[in-house]
PDB file of C-alpha atoms in Angstrom:
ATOM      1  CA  UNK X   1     -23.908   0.629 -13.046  1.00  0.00           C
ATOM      2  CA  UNK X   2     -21.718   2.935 -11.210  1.00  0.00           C
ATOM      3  CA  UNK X   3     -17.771   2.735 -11.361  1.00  0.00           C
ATOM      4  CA  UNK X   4     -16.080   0.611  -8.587  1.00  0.00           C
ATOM      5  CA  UNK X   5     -14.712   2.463  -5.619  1.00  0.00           C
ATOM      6  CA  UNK X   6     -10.961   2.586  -5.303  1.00  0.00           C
ATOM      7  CA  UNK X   7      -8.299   3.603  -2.482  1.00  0.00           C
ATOM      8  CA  UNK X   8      -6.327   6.146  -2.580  1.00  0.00           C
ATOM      9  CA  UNK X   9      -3.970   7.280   0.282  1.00  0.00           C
ATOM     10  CA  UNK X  10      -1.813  10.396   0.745  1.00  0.00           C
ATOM     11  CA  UNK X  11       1.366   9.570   2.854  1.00  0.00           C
ATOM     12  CA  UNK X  12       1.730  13.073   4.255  1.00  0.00           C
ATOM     13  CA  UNK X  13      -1.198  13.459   5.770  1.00  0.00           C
ATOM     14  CA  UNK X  14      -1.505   9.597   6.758  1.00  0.00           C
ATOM     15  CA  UNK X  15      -5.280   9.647   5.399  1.00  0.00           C
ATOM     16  CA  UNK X  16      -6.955   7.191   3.041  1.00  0.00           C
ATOM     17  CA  UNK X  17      -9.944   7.801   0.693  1.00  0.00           C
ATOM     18  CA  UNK X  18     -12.633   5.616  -1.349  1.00  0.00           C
ATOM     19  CA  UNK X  19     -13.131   7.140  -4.501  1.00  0.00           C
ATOM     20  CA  UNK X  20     -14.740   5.779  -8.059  1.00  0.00           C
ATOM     21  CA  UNK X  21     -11.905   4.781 -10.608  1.00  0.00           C
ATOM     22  CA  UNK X  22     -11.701   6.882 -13.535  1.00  0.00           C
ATOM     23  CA  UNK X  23      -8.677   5.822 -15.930  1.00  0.00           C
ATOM     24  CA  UNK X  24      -9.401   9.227 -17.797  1.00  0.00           C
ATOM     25  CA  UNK X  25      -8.234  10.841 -14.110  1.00  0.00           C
ATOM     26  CA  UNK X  26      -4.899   9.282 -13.436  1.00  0.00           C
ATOM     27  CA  UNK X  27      -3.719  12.199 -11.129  1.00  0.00           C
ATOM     28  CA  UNK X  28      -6.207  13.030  -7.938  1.00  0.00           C
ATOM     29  CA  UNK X  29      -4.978  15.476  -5.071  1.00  0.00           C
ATOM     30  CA  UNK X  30      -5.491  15.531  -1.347  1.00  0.00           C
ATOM     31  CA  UNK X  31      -8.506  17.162   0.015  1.00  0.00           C
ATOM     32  CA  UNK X  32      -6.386  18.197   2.708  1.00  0.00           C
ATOM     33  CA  UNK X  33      -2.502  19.305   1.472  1.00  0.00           C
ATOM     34  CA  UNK X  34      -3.339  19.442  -1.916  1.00  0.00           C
ATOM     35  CA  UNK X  35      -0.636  16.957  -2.622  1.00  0.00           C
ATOM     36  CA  UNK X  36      -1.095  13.636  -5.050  1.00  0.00           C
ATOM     37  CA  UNK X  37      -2.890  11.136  -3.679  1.00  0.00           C
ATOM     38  CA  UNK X  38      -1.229   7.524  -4.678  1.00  0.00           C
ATOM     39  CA  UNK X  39      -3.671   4.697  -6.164  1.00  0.00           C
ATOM     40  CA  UNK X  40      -3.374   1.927  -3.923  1.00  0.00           C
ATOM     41  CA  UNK X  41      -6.475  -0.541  -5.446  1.00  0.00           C
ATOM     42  CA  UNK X  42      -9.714  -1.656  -4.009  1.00  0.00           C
ATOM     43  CA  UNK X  43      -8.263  -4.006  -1.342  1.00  0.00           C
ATOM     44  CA  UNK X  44      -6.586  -1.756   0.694  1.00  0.00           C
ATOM     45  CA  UNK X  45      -7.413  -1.382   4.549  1.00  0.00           C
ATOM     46  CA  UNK X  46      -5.645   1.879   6.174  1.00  0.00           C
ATOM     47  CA  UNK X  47      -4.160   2.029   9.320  1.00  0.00           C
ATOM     48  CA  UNK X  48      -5.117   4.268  12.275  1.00  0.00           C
ATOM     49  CA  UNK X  49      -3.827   7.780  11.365  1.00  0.00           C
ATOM     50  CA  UNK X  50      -1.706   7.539  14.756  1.00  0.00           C
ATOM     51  CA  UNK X  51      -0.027   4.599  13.929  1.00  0.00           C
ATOM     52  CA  UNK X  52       3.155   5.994  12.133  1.00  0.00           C
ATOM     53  CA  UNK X  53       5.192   2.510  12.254  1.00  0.00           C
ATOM     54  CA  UNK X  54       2.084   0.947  10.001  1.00  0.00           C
ATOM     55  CA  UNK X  55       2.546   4.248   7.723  1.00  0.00           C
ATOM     56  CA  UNK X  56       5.967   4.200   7.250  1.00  0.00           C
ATOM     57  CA  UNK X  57       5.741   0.058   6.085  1.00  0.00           C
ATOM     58  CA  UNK X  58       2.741   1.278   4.116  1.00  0.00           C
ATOM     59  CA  UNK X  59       5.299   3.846   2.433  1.00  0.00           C
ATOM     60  CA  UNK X  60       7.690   1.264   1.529  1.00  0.00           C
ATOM     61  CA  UNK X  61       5.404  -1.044  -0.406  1.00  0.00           C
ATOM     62  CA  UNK X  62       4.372   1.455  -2.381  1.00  0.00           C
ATOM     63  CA  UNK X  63       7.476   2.679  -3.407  1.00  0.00           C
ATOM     64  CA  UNK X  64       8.301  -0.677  -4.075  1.00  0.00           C
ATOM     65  CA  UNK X  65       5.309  -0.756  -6.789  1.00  0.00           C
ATOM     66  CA  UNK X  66       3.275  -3.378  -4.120  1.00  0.00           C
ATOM     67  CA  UNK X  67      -0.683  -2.481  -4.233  1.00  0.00           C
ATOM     68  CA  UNK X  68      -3.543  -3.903  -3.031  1.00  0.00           C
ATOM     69  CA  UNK X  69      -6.034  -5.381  -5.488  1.00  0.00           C
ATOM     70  CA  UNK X  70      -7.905  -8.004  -4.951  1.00  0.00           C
ATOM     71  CA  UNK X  71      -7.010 -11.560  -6.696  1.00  0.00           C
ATOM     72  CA  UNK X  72      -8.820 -14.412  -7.952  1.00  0.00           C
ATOM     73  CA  UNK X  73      -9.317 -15.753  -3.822  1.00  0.00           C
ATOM     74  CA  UNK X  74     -11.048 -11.794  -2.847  1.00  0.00           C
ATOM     75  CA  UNK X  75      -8.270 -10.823  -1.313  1.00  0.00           C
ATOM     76  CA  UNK X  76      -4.513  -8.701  -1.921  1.00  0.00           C
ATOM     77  CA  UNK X  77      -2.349 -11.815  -0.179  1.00  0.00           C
ATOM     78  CA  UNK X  78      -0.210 -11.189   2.500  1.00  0.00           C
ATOM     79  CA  UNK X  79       1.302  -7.712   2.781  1.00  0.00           C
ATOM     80  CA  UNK X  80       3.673  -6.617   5.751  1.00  0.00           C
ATOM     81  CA  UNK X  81       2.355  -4.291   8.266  1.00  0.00           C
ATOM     82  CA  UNK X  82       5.391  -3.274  10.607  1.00  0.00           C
ATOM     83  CA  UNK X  83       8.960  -1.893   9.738  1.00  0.00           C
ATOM     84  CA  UNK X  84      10.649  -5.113  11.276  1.00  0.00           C
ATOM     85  CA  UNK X  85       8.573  -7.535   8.922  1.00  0.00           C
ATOM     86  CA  UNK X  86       9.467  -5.247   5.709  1.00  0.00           C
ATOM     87  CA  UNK X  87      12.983  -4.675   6.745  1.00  0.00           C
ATOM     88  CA  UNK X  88      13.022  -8.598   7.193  1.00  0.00           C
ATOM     89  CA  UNK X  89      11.767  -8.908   3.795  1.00  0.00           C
ATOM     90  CA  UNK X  90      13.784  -6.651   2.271  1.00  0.00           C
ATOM     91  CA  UNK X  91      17.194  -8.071   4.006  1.00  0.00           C
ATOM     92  CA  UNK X  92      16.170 -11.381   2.179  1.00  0.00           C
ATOM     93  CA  UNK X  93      15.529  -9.758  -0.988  1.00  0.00           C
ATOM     94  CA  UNK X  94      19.075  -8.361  -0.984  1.00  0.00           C
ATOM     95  CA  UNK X  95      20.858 -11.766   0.193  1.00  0.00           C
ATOM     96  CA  UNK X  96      18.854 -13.385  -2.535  1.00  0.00           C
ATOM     97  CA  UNK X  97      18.821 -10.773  -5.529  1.00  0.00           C
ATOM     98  CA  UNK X  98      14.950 -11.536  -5.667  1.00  0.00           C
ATOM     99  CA  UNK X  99      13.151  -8.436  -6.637  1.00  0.00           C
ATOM    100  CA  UNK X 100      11.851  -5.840  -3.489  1.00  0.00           C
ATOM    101  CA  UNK X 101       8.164  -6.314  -4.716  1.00  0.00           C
ATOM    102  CA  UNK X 102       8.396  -9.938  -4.794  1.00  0.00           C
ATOM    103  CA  UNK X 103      10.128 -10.242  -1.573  1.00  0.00           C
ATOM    104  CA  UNK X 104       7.533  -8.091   0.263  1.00  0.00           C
ATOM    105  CA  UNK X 105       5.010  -9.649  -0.346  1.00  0.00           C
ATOM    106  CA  UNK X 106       6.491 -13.124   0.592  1.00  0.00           C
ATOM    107  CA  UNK X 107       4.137 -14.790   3.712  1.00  0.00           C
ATOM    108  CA  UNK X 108       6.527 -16.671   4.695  1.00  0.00           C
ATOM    109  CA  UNK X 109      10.594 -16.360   4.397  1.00  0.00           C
ATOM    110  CA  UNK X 110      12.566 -19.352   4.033  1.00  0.00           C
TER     111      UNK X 110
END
């Protein structure tokens, strides 16, 4: 059986890419800057390469150690997709000293 296919996105160049998952080879690099590419799990869906506002909210959740693997239910949950729902989410996280990752990935805020 061949290894499962994985996502892997490089933030530079806004591009994503399906590649097996080798734990051996933690570090993979850009086929087009040469720069590490970040493991972002097998339930990821990219945005359009022209859609920098996606990008930049896709930045933040991965800084914030958010991926997207897929759960018990098929599916990553809910994951913010513009800068005004993660700077929402992050406003609440600071009000209510819940963690950033936790916060982010919050569907709903109360």
């Amino acid at each position: 059986m061949p290894p499962a296919k994985t996502s892997y996105v490089c933030l530079p160049c806004r591009a994503s890419y399906k590649q097996p998952y080798d734990s051996w080879r933690p570090e993979r690099l850009c086929p087009r800057c040469a720069g590490a590419l970040v493991h972002v799990g097998s339930a990821f869906a990219p945005p359009r390469r022209r859609d920098t506002a996606a990008w930049r909210a896709l930045a933040v959740l991965l800084h914030a150690g958010v991926g997207f693997h897929k759960s018990c239910c098929g599916g990553p949950g809910y994951r913010p997709r513009t800068p005004r729902e993660v700077r929402e989410r992050l406003m609440y996280a600071r009000r209510t000293g819940e963690p950033a990752h936790r916060a982010l990935v919050r569907c709903e805020l109360p």
